[in-house]
Short mmCIF file of C-alpha atoms in Angstrom, two decimals:
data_model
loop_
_atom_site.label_atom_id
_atom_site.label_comp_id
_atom_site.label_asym_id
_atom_site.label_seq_id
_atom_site.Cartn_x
_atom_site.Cartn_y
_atom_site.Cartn_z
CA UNK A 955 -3.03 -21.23 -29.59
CA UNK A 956 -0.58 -18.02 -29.28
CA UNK A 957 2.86 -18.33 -27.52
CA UNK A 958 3.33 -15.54 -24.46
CA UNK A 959 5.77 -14.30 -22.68
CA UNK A 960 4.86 -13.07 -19.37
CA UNK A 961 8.08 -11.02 -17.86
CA UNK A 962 7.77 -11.14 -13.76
CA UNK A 963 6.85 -13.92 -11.56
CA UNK A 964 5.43 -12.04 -8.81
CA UNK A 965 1.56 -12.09 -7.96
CA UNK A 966 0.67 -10.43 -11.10
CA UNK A 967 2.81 -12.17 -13.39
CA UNK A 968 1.60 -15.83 -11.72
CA UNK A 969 -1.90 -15.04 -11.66
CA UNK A 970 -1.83 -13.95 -15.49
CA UNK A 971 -0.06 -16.95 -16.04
CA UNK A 972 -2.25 -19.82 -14.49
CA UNK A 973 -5.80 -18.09 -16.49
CA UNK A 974 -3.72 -17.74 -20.06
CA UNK A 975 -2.64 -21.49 -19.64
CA UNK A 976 -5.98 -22.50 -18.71
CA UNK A 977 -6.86 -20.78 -22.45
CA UNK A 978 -4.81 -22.92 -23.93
CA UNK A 979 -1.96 -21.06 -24.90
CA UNK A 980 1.95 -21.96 -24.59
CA UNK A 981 2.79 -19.52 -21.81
CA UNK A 982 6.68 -18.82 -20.64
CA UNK A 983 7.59 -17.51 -17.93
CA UNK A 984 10.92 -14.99 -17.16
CA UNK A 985 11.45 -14.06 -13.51
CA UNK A 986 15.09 -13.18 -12.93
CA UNK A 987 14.91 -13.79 -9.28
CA UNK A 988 15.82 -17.53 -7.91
CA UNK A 989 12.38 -18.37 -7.02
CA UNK A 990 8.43 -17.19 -7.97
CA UNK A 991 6.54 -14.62 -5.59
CA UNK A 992 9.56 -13.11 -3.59
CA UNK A 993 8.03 -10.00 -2.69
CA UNK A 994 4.55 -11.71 -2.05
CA UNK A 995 6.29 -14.12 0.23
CA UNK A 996 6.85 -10.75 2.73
CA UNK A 997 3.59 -8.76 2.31
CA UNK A 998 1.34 -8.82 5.07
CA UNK A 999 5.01 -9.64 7.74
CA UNK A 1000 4.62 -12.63 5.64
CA UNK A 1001 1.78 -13.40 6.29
CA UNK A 1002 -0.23 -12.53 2.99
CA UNK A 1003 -3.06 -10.48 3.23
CA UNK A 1004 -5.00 -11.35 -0.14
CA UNK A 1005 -7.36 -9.41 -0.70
CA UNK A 1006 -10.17 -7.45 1.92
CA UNK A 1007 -13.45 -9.13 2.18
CA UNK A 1008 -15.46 -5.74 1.95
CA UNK A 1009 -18.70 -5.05 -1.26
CA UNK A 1010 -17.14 -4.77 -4.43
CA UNK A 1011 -18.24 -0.96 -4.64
CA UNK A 1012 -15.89 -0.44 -1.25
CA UNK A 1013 -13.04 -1.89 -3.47
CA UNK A 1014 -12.82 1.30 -5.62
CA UNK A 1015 -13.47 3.75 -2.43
CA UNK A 1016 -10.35 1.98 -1.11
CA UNK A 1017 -8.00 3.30 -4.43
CA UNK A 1018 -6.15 5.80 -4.17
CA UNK A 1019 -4.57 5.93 -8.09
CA UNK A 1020 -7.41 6.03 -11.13
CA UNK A 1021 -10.41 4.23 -9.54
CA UNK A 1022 -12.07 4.02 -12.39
CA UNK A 1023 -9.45 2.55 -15.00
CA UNK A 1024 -10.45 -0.67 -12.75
CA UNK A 1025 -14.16 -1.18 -12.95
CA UNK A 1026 -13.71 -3.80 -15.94
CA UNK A 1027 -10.97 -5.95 -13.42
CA UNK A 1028 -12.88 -5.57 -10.47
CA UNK A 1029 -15.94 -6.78 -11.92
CA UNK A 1030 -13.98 -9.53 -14.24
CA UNK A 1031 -12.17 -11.00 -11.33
CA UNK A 1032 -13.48 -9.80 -7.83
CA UNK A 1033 -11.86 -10.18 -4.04
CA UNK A 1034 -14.98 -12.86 -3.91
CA UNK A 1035 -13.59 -14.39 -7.17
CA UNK A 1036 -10.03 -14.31 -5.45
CA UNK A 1037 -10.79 -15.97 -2.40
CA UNK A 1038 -13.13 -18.86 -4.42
CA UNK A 1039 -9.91 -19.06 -6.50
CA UNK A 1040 -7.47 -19.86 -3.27
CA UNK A 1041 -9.97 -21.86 -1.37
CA UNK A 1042 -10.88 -23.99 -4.36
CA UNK A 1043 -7.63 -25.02 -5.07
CA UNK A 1044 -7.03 -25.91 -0.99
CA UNK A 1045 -6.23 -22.78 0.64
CA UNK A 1046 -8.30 -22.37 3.57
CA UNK A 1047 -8.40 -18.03 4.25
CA UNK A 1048 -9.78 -16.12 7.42
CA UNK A 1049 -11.21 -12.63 7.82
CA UNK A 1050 -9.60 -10.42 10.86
CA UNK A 1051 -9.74 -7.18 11.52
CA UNK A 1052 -10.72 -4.15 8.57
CA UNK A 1053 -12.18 -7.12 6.60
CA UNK A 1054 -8.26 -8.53 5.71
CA UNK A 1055 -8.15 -11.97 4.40
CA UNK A 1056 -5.20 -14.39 5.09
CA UNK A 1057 -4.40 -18.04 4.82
CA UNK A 1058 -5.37 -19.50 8.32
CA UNK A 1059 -1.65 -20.72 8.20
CA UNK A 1060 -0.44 -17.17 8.40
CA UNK A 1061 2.13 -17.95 5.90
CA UNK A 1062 2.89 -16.38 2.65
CA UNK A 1063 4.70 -19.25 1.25
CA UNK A 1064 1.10 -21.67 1.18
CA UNK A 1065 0.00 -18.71 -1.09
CA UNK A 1066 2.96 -19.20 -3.61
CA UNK A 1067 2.73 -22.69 -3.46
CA UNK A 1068 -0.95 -22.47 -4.85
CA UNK A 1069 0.51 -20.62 -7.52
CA UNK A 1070 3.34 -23.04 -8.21
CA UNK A 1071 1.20 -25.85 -8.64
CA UNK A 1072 -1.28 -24.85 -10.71
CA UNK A 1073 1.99 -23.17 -13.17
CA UNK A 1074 3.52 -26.30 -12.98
CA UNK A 1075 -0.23 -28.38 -13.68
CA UNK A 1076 -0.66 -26.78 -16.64
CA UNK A 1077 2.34 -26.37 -18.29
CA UNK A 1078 3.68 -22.87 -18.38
CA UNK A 1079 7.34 -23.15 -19.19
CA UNK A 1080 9.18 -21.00 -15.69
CA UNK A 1081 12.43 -19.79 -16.68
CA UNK A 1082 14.36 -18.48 -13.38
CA UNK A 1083 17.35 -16.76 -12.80
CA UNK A 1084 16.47 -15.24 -16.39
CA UNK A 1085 16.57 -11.22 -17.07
CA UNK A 1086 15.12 -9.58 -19.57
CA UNK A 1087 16.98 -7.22 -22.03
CA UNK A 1088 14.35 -6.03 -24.23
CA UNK A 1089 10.96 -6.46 -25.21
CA UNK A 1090 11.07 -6.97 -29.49
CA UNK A 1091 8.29 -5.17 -31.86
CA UNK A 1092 8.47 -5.07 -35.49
CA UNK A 1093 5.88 -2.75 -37.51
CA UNK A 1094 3.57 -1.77 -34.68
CA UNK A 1095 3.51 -5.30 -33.04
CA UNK A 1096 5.21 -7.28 -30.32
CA UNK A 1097 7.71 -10.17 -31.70
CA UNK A 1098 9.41 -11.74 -28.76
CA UNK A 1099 11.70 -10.72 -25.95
CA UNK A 1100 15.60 -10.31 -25.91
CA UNK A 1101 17.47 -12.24 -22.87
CA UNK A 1102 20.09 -9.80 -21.00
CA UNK A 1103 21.91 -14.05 -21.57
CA UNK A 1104 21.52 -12.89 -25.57
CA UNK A 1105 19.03 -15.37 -26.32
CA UNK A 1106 16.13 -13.91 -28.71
CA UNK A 1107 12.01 -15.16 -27.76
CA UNK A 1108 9.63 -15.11 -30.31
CA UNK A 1109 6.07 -14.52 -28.75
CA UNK A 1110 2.78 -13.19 -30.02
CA UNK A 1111 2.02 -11.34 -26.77
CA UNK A 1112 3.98 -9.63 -23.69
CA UNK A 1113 3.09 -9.35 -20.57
CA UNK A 1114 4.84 -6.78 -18.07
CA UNK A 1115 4.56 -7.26 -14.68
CA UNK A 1116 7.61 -7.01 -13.15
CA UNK A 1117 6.34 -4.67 -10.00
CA UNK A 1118 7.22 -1.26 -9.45
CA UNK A 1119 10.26 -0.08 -7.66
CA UNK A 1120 9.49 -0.87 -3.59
CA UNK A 1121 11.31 -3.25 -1.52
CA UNK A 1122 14.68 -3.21 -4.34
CA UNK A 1123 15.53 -6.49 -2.74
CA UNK A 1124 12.97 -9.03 -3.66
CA UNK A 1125 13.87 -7.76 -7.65
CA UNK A 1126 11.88 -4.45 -7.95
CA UNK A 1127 13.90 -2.53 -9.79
CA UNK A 1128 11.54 -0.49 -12.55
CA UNK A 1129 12.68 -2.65 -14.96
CA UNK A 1130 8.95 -2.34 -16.67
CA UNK A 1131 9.24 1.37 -16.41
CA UNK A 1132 12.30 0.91 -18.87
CA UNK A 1133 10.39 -1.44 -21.35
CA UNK A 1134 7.41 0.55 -21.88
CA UNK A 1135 9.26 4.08 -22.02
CA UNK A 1136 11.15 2.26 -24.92
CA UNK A 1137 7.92 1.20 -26.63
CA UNK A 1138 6.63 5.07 -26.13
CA UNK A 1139 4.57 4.70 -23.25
CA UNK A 1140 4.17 7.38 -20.31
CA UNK A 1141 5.65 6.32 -17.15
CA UNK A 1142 4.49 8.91 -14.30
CA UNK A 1143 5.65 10.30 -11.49
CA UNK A 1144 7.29 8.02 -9.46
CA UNK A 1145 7.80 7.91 -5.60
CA UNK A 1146 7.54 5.62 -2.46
CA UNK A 1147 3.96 4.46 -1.54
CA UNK A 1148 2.42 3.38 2.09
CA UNK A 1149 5.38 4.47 3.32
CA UNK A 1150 6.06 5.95 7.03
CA UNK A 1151 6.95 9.17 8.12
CA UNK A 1152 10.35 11.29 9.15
CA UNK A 1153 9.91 13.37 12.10
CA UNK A 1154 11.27 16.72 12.90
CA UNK A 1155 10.91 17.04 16.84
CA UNK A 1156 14.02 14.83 18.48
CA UNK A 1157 11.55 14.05 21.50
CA UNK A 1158 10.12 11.61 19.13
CA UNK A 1159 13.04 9.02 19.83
CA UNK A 1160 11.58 8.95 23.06
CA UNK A 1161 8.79 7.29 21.87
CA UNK A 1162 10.25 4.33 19.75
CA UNK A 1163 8.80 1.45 19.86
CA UNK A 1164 5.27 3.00 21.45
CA UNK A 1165 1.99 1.59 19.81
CA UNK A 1166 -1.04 3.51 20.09
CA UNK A 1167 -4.55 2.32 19.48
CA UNK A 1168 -7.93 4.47 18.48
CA UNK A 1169 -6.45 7.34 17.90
CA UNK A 1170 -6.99 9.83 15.67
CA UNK A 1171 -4.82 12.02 12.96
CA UNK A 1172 -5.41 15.02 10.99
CA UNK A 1173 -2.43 15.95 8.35
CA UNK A 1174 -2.41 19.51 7.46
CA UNK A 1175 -0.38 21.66 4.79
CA UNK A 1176 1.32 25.33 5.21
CA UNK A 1177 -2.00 26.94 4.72
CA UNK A 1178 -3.71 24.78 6.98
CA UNK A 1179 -5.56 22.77 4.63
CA UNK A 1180 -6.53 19.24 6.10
CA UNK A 1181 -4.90 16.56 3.87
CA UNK A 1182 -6.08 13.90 5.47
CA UNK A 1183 -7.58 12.59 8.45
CA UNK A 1184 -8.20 9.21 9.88
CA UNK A 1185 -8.72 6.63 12.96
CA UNK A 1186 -6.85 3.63 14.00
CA UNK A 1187 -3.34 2.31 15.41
CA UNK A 1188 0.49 3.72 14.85
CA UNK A 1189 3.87 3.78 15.51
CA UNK A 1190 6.46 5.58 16.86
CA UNK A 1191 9.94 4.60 15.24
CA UNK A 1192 13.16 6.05 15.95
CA UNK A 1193 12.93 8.48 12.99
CA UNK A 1194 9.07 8.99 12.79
CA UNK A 1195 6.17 7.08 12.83
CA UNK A 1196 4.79 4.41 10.90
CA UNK A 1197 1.90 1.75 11.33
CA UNK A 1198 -1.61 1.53 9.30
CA UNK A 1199 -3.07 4.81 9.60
CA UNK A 1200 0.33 6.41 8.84
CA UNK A 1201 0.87 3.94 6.12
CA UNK A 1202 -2.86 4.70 5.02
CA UNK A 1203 -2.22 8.72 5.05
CA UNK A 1204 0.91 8.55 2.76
CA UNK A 1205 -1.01 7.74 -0.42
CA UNK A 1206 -2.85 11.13 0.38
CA UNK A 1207 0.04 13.28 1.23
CA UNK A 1208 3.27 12.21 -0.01
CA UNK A 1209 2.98 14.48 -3.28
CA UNK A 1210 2.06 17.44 -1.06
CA UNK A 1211 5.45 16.72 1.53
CA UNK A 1212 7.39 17.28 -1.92
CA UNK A 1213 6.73 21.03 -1.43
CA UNK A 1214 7.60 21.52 2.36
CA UNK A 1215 6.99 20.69 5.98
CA UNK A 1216 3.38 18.75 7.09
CA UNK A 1217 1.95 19.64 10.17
CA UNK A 1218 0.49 15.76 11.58
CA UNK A 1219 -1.52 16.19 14.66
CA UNK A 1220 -2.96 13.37 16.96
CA UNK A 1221 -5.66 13.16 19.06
CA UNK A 1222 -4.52 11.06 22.16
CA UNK A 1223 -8.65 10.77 23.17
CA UNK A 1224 -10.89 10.97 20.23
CA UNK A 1225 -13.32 8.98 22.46
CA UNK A 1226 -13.95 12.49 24.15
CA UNK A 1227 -14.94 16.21 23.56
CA UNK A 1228 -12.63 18.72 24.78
CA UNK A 1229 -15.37 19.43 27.37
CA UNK A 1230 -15.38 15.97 28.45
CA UNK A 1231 -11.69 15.87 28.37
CA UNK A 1232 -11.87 18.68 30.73
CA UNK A 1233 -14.73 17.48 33.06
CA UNK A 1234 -12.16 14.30 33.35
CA UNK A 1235 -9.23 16.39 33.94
CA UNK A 1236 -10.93 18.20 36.70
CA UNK A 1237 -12.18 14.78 38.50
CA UNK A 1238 -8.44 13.63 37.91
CA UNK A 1239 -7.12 16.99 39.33
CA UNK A 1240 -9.74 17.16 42.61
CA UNK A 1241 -8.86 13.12 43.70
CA UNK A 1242 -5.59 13.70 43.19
CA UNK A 1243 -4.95 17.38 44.74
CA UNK A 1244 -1.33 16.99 45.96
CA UNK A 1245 -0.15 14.30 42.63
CA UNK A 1246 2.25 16.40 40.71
CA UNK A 1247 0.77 17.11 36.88
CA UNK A 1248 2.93 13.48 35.62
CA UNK A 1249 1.56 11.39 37.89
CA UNK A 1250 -1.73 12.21 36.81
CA UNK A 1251 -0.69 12.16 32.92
CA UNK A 1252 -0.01 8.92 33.75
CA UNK A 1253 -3.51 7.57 34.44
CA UNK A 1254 -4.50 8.94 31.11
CA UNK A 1255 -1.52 8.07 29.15
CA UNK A 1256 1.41 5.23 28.23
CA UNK A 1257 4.16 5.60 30.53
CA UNK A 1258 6.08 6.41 28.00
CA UNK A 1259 4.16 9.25 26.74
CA UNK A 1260 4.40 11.38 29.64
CA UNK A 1261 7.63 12.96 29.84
CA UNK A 1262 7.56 13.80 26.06
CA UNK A 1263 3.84 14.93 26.67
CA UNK A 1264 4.41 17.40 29.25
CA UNK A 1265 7.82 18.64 27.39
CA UNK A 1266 5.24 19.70 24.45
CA UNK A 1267 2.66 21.16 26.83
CA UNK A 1268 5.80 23.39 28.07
CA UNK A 1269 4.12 23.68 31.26
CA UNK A 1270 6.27 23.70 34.87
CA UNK A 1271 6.06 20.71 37.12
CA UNK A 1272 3.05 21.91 39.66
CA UNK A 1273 0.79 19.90 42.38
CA UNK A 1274 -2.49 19.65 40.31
CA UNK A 1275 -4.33 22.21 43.06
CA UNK A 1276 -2.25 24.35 41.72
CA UNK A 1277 -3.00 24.09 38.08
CA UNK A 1278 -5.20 26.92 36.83
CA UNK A 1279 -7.82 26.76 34.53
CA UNK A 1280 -5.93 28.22 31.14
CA UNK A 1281 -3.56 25.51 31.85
CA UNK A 1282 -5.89 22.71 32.70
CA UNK A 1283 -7.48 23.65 28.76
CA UNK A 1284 -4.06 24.32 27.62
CA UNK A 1285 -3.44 20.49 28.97
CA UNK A 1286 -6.91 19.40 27.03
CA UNK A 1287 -5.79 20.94 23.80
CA UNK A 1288 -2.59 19.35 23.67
CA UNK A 1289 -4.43 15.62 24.21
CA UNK A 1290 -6.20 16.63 21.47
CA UNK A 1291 -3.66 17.92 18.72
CA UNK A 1292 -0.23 16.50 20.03
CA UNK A 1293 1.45 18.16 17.24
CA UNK A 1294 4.65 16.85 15.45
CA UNK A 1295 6.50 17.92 12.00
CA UNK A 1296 6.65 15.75 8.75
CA UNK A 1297 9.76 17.04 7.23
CA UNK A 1298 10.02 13.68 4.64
CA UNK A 1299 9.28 10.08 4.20
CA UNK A 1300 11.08 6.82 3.71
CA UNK A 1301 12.18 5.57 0.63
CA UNK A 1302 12.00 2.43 -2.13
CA UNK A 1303 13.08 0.19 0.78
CA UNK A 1304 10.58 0.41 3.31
CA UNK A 1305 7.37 1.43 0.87
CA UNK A 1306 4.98 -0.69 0.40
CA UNK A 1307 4.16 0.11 -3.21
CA UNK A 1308 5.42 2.50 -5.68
CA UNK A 1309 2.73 5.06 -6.52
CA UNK A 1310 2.89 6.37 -10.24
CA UNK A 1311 4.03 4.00 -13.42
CA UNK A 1312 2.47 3.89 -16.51
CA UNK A 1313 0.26 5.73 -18.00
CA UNK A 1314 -3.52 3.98 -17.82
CA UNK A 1315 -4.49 6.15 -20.32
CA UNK A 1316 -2.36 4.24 -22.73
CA UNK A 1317 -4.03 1.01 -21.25
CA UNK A 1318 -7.45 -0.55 -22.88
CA UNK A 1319 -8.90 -1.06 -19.21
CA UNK A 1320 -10.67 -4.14 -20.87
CA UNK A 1321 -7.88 -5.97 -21.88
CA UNK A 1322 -4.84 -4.70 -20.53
CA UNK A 1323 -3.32 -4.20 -24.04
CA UNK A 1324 -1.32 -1.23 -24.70
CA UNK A 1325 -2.67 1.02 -26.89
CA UNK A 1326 0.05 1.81 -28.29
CA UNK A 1327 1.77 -1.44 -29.14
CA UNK A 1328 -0.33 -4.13 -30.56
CA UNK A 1329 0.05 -7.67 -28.12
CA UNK A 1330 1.79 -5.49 -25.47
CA UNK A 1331 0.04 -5.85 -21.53
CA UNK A 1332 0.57 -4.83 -18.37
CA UNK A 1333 -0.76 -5.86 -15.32
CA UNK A 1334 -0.14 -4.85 -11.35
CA UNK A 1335 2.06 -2.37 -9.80
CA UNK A 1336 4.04 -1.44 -12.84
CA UNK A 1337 0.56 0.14 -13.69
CA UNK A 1338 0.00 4.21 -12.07
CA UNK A 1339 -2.63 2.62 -9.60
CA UNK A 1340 -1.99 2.55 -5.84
CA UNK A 1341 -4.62 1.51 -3.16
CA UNK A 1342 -4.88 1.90 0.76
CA UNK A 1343 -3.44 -1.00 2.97
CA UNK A 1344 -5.78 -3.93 4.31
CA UNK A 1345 -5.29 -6.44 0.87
CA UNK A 1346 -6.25 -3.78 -1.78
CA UNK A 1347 -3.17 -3.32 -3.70
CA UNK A 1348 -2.93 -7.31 -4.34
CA UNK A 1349 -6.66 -7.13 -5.49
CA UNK A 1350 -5.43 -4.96 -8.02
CA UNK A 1351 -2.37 -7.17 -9.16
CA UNK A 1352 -5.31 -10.23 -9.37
CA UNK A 1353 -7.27 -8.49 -10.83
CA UNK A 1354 -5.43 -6.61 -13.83
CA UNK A 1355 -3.82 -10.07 -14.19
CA UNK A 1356 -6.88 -11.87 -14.65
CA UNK A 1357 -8.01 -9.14 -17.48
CA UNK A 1358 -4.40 -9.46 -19.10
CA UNK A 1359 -4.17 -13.18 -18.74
CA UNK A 1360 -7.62 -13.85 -20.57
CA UNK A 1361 -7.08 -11.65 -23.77
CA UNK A 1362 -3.33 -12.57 -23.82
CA UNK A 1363 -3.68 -15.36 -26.43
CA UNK A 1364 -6.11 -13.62 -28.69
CA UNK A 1365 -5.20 -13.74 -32.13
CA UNK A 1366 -7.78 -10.43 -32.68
CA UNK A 1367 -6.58 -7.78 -31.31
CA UNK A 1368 -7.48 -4.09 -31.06
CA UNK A 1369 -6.09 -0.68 -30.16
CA UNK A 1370 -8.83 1.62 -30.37
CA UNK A 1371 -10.73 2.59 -27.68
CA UNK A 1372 -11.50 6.14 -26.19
CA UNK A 1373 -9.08 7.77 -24.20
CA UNK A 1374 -11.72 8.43 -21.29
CA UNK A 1375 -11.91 4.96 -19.35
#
């Protein structure tokens, strides 16, 4: 039996918790937050997305950060394993759309309160309200942790996973980044993940609050490189745009927007060809002879687009008889690449995820262990490994728990493997 010290009581750190109790080991532990699972209790609007109920193989097309540091977690503790964990211990889950699994409640808090129970079952000593100063090593090794109260832990293993550095206000505050830099670790870079946009056009105000649905994007660089491109639903906010396929696109592009200006375009009717576009336009244009060119946007567009639609086309208010043909394909190519500037994106408070953290390289991607520090672990975001939305960045906190939480207590322990996982 080994004493641990787990430091974080968020997804990771309870997950880790519940499988090195089960081992048999005296586990504590040290959130410094009031309560367990604060930022789970708002992922998903609070409703918890899981995990994605998609092949195992689809899990590691859906990561974004070093795929293949996590083929020993995903196939040690799978999103099958993770839903068999919740349901077995009385959590009915559903499936909705993009294979995302919930709690049929649609609340975040039954989650947690899976988690508390089984803590509480088995005996792992929670200490809240409790920071963490320092994590202690002594020839090599990890001895304990230091209390920011003064208080001095001994412990034969350390767990860190205290998150990254998104959403400051549930506790997130790169407090792991700290702890491993001090033990020699590589923390990389760090920056806001599934984050949304900043805007450059003004006109884009106009469209607050707009949804759009089956549409597609294409995210291009100075030299007109394609970035990324994708289908699905987003957002127009006051200062950009945002929903899932923006959120998605970040994790390809956020690097890139360090070095300048993005050029996003969207595709208002991906359904159709430019030719068909313009066949349609031309029916449109013939029924409706003596409609001016904004009634007619309207029948193919959200009220709310038009005005800002035909400021972009730049065209003059005509009758649509007298609409030539350059402008009628002028109109179909701006339906197909509406065209706005990314000039940034938002920061720690409305990311997701933090993309970067430390180094897997230094990580045994068996175990968890640092390679550097013998009975040192990590486990979830404070980890450089970042995933698309839809329930794949909390497979990765179960997961890299799991791993962690089952070789915690192990008096053997080794450094040594090869530095290409």
């Amino acid at each position: 039996m080994s004493r641990v010290a787990i430091v974080g009581g968020g997804a990771a750190g309870m997950m880790a918790a519940i499988v090195c109790a089960e081992n048999g080991n005296t586990v504590s532990l040290y959130e410094k937050n009031e309560k367990l699972g604060k930022k789970l209790f708002i992922t998903g609007k609070g409703r918890c997305n899981v995990t994605n109920h998609c092949e195992v193989e689809e899990l590691f097309q859906n990561v974004v950060g070093n795929p293949r540091f996590l083929y020993s977690a995903f196939y040690s503790f799978s999103n099958l394993d993770v839903i068999e964990f919740l349901e077995k211990r009385g959590l009915p889950l559903k499936t909705e759309r993009g294979q995302r699994v919930f709690p049929q409640s649609d609340k975040s808090s039954d989650v947690i309160q899976i988690f508390q129970k089984e803590i509480k079952r088995l005996g792992v000593n929670v200490y809240l309200k409790t920071s963490v100063k320092e994590v202690l090593r002594e020839n090599g090794s990890v001895t304990g942790l230091w209390l920011s109260n003064g208080k001095q832990i001994e412990a034969d293993a350390v767990l860190i996973a205290t998150g990254g550095l998104s959403y400051p206000s549930t506790g997130s505050t790169g407090d792991g980044y700290r702890f491993a830099k001090k033990m020699g670790h590589t923390i990389t870079d760090l920056s806001p993940g599934l984050v949304p946009f900043e805007i450059k056009e003004p006109y884009v105000k106009e469209l607050m609050g707009l949804s759009l649905k089956n549409i597609g994007v294409r995210i291009e660089n100075s030299k007109k490189k394609t970035l990324y491109s994708g289908f699905g639903e987003m957002l127009f906010t006051h200062f950009g745009v945002s929903g899932p396929l923006i959120i998605s696109a970040s994790s390809h592009v956020t690097k890139e927007l360090l070095k300048g200006e993005l050029l996003l375009s969207i595709d208002l009717k991906p359904a159709l060809t430019k030719e068909q576009l313009n066949a349609r336009l031309l029916r449109e244009f013939e029924e409706n002879k003596n409609k001016q060119l904004h009634n007619i946007m309207g029948a193919l567009l959200p009220a709310k687009m038009v005005p800002v639609i035909i400021k972009f086309m730049g065209l003059p208010e005509k009758k649509a008889n007298e609409i030539s043909k350059e402008e009628r394909q002028h109109i179909v190519d701006c339906l197909k690449e509406f065209q706005l500037t990314i000039i940034g994106f938002r920061d720690y408070n409305e990311a997701i995820i933090t993309r970067g953290g430390v180094s897997v390289k230094e990580v045994n991607p068996s175990t968890m262990e640092s390679k550097l520090v013998k009975g040192l672990y990590f486990a979830g975001e404070v980890l450089d490994l970042d995933a698309h939305t839809g329930g794949f960045n909390l497979q990765i906190a179960w997961s890299t728990a799991f791993l962690a939480g089952k070789n915690l207590g192990k008096k053997e322990r080794g450094n040594g493997i090869p530095n290409s996982y």
